[in-house]
mmCIF file of C-alpha atoms in Angstrom:
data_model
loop_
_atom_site.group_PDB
_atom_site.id
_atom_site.type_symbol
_atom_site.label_atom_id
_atom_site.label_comp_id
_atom_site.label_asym_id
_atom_site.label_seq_id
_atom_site.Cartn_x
_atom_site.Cartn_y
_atom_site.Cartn_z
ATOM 1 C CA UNK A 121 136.087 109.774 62.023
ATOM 2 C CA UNK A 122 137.071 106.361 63.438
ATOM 3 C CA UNK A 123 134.021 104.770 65.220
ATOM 4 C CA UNK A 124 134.254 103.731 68.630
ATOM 5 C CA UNK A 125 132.118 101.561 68.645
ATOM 6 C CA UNK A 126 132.716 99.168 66.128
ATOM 7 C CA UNK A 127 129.200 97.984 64.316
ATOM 8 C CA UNK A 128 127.328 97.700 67.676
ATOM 9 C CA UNK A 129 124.783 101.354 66.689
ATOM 10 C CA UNK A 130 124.558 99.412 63.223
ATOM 11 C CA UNK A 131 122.942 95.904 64.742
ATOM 12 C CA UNK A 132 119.195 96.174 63.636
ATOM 13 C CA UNK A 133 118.756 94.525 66.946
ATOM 14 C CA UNK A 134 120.031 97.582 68.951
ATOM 15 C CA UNK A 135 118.174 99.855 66.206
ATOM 16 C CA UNK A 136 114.911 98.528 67.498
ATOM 17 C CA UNK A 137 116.109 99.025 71.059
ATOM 18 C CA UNK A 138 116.300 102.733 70.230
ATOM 19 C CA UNK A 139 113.618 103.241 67.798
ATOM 20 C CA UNK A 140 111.330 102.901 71.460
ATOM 21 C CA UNK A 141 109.001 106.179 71.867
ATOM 22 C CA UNK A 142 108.539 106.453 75.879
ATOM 23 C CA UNK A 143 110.392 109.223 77.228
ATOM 24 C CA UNK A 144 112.570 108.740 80.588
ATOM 25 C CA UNK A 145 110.921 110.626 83.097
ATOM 26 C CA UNK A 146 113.595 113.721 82.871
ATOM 27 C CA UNK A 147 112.959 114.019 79.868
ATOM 28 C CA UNK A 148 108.810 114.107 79.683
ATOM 29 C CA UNK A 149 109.434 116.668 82.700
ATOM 30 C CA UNK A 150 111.586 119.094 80.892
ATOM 31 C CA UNK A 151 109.576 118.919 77.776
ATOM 32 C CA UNK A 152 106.499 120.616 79.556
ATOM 33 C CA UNK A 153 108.054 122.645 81.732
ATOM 34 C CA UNK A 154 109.819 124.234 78.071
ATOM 35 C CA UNK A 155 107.242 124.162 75.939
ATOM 36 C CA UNK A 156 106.565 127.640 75.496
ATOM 37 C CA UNK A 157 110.044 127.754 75.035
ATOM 38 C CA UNK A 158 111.069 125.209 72.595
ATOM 39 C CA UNK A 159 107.907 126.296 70.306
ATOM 40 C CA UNK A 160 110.224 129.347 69.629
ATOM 41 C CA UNK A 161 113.687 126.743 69.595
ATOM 42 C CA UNK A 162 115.466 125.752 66.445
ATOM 43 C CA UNK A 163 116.247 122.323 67.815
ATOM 44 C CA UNK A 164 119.707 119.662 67.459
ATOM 45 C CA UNK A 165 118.570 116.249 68.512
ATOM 46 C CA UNK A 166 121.902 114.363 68.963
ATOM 47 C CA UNK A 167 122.364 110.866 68.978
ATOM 48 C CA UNK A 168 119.232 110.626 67.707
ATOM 49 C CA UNK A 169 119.183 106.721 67.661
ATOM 50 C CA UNK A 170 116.056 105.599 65.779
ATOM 51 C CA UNK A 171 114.074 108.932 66.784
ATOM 52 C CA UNK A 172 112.504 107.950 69.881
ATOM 53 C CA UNK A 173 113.075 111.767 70.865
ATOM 54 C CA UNK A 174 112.152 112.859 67.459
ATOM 55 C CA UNK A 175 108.146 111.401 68.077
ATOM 56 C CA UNK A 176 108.018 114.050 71.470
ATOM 57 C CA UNK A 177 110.287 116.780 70.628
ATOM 58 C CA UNK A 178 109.723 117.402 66.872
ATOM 59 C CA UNK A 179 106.283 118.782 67.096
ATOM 60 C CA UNK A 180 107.016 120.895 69.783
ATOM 61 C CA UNK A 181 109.623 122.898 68.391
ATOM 62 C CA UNK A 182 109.956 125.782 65.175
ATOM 63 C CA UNK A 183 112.531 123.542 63.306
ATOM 64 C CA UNK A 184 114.073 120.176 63.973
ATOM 65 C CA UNK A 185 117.462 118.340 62.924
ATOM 66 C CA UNK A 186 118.298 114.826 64.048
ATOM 67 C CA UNK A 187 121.722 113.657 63.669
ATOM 68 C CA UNK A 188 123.603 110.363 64.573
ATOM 69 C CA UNK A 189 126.868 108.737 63.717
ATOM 70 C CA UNK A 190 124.941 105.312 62.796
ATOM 71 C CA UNK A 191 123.663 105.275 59.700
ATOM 72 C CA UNK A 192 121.359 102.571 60.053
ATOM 73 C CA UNK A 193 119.900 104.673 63.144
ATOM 74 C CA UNK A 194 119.611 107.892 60.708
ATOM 75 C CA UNK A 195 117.719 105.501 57.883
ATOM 76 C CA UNK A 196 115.485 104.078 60.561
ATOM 77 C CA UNK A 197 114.796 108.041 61.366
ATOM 78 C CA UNK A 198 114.145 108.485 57.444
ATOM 79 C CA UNK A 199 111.836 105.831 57.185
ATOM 80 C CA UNK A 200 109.882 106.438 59.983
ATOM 81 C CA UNK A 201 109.053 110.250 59.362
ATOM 82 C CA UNK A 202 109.651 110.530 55.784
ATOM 83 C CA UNK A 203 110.430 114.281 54.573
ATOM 84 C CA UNK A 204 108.770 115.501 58.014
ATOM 85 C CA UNK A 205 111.886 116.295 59.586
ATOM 86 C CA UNK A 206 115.676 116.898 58.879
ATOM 87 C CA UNK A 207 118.038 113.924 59.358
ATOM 88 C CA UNK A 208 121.850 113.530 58.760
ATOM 89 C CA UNK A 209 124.570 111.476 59.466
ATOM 90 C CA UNK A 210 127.167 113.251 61.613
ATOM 91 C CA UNK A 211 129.130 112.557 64.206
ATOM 92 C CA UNK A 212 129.153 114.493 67.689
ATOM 93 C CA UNK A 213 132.906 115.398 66.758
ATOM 94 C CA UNK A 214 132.705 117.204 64.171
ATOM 95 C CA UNK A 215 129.921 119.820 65.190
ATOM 96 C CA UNK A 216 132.087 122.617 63.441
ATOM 97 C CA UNK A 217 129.680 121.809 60.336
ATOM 98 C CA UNK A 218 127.187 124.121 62.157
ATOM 99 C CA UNK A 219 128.018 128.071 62.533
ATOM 100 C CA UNK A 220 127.849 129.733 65.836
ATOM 101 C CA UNK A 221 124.558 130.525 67.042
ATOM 102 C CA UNK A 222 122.799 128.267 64.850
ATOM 103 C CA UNK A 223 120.224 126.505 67.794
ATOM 104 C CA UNK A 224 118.243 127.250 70.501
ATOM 105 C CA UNK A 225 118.011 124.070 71.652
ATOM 106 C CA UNK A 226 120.441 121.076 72.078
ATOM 107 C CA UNK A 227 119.485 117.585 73.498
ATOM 108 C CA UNK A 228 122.222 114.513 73.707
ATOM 109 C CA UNK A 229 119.791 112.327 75.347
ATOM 110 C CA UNK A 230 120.190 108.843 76.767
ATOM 111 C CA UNK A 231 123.599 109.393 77.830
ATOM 112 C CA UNK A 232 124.786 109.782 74.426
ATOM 113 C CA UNK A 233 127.605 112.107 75.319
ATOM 114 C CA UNK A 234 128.765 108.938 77.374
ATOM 115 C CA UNK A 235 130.429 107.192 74.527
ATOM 116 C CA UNK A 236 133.368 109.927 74.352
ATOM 117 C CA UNK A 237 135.858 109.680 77.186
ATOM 118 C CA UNK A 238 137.666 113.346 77.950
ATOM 119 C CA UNK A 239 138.676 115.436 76.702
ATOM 120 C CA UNK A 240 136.837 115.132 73.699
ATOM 121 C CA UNK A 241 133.544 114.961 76.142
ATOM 122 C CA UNK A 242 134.391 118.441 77.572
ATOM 123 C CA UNK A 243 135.454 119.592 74.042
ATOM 124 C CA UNK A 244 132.023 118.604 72.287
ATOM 125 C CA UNK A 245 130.049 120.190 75.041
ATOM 126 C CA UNK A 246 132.319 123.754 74.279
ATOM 127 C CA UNK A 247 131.365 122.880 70.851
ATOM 128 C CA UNK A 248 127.678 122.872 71.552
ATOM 129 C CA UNK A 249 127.795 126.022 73.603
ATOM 130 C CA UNK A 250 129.100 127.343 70.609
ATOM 131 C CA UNK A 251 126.303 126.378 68.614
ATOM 132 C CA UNK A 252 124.055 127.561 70.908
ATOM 133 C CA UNK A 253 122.486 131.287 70.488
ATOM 134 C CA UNK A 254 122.282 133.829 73.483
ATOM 135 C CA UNK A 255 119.574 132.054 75.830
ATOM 136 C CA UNK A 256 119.834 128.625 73.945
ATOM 137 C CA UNK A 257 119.490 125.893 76.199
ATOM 138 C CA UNK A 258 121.617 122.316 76.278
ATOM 139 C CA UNK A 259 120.090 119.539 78.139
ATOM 140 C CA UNK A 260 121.528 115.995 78.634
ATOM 141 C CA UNK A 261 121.945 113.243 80.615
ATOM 142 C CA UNK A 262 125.258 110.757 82.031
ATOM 143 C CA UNK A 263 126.142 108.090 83.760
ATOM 144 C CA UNK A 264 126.417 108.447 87.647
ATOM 145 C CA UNK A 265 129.858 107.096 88.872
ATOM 146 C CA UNK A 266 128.071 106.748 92.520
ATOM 147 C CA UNK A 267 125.310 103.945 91.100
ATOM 148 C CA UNK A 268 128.255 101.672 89.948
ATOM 149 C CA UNK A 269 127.714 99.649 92.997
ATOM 150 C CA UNK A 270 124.137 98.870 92.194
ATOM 151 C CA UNK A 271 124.905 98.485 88.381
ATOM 152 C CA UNK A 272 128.022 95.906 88.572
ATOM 153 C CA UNK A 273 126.748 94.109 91.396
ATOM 154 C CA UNK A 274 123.615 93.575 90.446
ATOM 155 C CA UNK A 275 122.259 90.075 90.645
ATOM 156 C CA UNK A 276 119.861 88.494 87.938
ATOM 157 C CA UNK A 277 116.362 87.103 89.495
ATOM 158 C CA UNK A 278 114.298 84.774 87.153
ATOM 159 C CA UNK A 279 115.239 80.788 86.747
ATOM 160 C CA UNK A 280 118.269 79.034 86.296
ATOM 161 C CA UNK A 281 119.323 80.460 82.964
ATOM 162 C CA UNK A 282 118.747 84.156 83.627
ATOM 163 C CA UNK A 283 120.807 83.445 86.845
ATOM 164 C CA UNK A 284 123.835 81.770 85.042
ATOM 165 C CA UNK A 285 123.502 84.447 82.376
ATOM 166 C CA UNK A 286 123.818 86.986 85.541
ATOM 167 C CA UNK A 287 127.126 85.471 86.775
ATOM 168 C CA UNK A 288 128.825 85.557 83.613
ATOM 169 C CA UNK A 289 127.790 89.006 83.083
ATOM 170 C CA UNK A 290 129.307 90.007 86.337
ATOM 171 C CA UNK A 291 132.218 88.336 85.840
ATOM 172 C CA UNK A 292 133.082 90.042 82.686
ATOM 173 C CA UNK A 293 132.629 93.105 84.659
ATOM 174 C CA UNK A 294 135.167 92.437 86.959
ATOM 175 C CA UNK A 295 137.444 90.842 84.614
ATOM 176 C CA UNK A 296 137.134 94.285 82.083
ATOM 177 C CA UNK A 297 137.315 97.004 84.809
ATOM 178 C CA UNK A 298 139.383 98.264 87.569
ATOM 179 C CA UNK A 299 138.690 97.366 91.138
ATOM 180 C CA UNK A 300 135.139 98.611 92.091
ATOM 181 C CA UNK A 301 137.009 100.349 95.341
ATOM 182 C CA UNK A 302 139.389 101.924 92.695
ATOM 183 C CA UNK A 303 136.468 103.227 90.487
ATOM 184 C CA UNK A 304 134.799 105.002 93.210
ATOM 185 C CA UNK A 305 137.709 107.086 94.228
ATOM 186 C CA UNK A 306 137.878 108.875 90.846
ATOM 187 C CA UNK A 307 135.812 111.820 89.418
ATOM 188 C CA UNK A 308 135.317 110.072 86.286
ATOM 189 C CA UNK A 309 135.625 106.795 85.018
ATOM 190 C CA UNK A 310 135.231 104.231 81.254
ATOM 191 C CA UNK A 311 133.311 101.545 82.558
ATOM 192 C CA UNK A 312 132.421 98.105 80.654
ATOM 193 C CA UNK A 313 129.396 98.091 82.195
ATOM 194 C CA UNK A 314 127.714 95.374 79.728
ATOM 195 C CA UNK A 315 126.117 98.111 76.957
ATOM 196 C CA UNK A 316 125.216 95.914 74.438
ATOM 197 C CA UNK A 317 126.794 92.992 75.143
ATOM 198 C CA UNK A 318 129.960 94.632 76.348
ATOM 199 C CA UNK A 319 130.294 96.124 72.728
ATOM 200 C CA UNK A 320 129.811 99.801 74.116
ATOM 201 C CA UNK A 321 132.410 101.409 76.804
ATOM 202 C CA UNK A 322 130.290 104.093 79.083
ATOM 203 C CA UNK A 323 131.709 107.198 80.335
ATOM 204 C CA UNK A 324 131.129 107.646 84.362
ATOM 205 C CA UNK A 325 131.015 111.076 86.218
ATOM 206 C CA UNK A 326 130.127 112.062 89.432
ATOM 207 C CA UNK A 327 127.118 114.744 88.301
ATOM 208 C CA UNK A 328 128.516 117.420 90.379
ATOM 209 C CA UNK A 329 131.867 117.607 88.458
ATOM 210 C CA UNK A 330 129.501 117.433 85.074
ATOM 211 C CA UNK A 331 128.287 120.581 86.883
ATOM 212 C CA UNK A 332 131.023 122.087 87.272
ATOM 213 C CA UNK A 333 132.873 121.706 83.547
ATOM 214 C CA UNK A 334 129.001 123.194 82.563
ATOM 215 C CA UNK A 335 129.623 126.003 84.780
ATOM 216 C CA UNK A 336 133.422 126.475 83.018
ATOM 217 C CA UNK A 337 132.072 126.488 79.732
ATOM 218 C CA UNK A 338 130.391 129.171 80.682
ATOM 219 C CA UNK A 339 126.741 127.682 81.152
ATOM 220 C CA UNK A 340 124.420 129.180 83.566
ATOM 221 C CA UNK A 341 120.663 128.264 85.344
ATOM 222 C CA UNK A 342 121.991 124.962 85.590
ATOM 223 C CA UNK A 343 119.552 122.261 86.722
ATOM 224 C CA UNK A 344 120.069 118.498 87.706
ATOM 225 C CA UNK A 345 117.015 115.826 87.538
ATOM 226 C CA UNK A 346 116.697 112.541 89.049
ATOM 227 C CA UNK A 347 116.285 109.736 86.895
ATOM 228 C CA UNK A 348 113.604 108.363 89.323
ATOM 229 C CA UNK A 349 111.017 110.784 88.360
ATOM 230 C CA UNK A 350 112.401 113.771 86.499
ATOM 231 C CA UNK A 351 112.226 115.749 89.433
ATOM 232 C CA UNK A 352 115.151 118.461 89.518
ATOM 233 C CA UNK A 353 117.348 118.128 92.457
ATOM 234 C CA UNK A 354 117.021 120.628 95.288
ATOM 235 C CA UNK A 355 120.684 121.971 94.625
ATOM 236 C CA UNK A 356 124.171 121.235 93.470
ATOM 237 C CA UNK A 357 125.386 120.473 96.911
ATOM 238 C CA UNK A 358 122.149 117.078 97.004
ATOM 239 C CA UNK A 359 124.243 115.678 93.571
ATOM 240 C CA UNK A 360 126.871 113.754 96.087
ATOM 241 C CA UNK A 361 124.388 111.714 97.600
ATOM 242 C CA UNK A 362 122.183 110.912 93.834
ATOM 243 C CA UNK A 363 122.367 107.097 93.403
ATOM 244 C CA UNK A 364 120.296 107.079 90.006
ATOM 245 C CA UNK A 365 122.016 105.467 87.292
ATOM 246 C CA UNK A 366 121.894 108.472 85.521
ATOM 247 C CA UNK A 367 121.272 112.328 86.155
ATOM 248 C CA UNK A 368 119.598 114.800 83.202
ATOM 249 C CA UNK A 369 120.912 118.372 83.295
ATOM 250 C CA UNK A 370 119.727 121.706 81.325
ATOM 251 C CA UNK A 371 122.131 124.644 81.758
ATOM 252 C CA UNK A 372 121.473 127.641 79.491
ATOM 253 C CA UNK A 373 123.834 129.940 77.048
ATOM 254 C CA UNK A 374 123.618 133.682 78.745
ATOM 255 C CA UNK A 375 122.216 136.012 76.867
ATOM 256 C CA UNK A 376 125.001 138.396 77.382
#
């Protein structure tokens, strides 16, 4: 499979980023409030990264399996937890290496999901749904298209050099991407939002049309979470007035 990325997942610099252990709030949430669950869950961690997941979720489930298309991330994972757990290179597009039914539990953390523009998005979430067994649970987190205003216009503080450093970054923002006005109007948008030093494209979706393809796939007992602090949102209907740069969701496979 051709990268999209180029080399940026492979920069030891951006390994470190993601070899980080602190969960995002959503994420620490959703891990006690399933615990009794995921003790029973055969578990796919994708887009591992450097297995800052791995150090929380690992332990709490029956068996583990970390996969990412970097293969620096996936030696980082090796290194760090020896023969522990199960690591493999693999990328999120070819999940037809797995038969059906073969998890319980599916995370694409950190907006991982975001680096695939649609349809192959939508297609790799049917994929995991297929993966899933009857009451398996996905849970995963994108990019809100509503914070772009916040996240393009945002305006470095510190000294002189952070400030200059600022301006150029916004002005590769507007140079690389459609109007702002433009943006807004869509369900969905590729944004250059700076990932990496603008290495890294990010997928943007309003989080109630995420709801809704999770609800044509056939999901059910779908929640949203706020990035903020993990709590879930009261209802689908809140999700068009979430600013958080990004919104966690767990929807579950019916067990009929």
């Amino acid at each position: 499979m051709k990268s999209l990325w180029g080399n940026a997942y492979e920069d030891p610099a951006v390994v470190a980023f993601y070899s980080r252990h602190e969960l995002q709030p959503p994420e620490a949430y959703i891990l006690e409030q399933q615990r009794s669950f995921l003790s029973r869950a055969r578990m796919l961690d994708l887009g591992v990264g450097a297995g800052r997941t791995t150090h929380h979720f690992a332990p709490a489930v029956k068996e583990y399996t970390g996969v990412d298309y970097s293969k620096s991330m996936v030696a980082k994972c090796r290194e760090l937890f020896a023969e522990k757990y199960q690591f493999e290179w693999l990328d999120a597009r070819t999940l037809k290496v797995f038969p059906a039914e073969r998890f319980e539990f599916v995370l694409f953390s950190f907006n991982g999901l975001d680096i695939f523009n649609n349809p192959v998005r939508t297609e790799i979430m049917r994929e995991i749904y297929r993966l899933l067994s009857p009451g398996g649970r996905f849970c995963f987190s994108a990019h809100n298209l509503r914070a772009l205003p916040h996240i393009l216009e945002r305006q470095s503080a510190g000294g002189i050099l952070a400030k200059a450093k600022g301006r150029l970054k916004n002005g590769l923002q507007m140079i690389l991407n459609p109007p702002l006005s433009r943006m807004l109007q869509a369900e969905s948008v590729m944004v250059h939002d700076g990932t990496h030093a603008f290495r890294v494209r990010n997928f943007y979706i309003k989080p109630e049309v995420d709801w809704r393809t999770l609800e044509n796939l056939g999901f059910t007992e779908i929640t949203a979470y706020r990035l903020t602090d993990g709590q879930p949102f009261p209802s689908k209907g809140t999700l068009t007035k979430a600013e958080d740069p990004w919104v966690y969701f767990t929807a579950q496979k019916p067990t009929v």
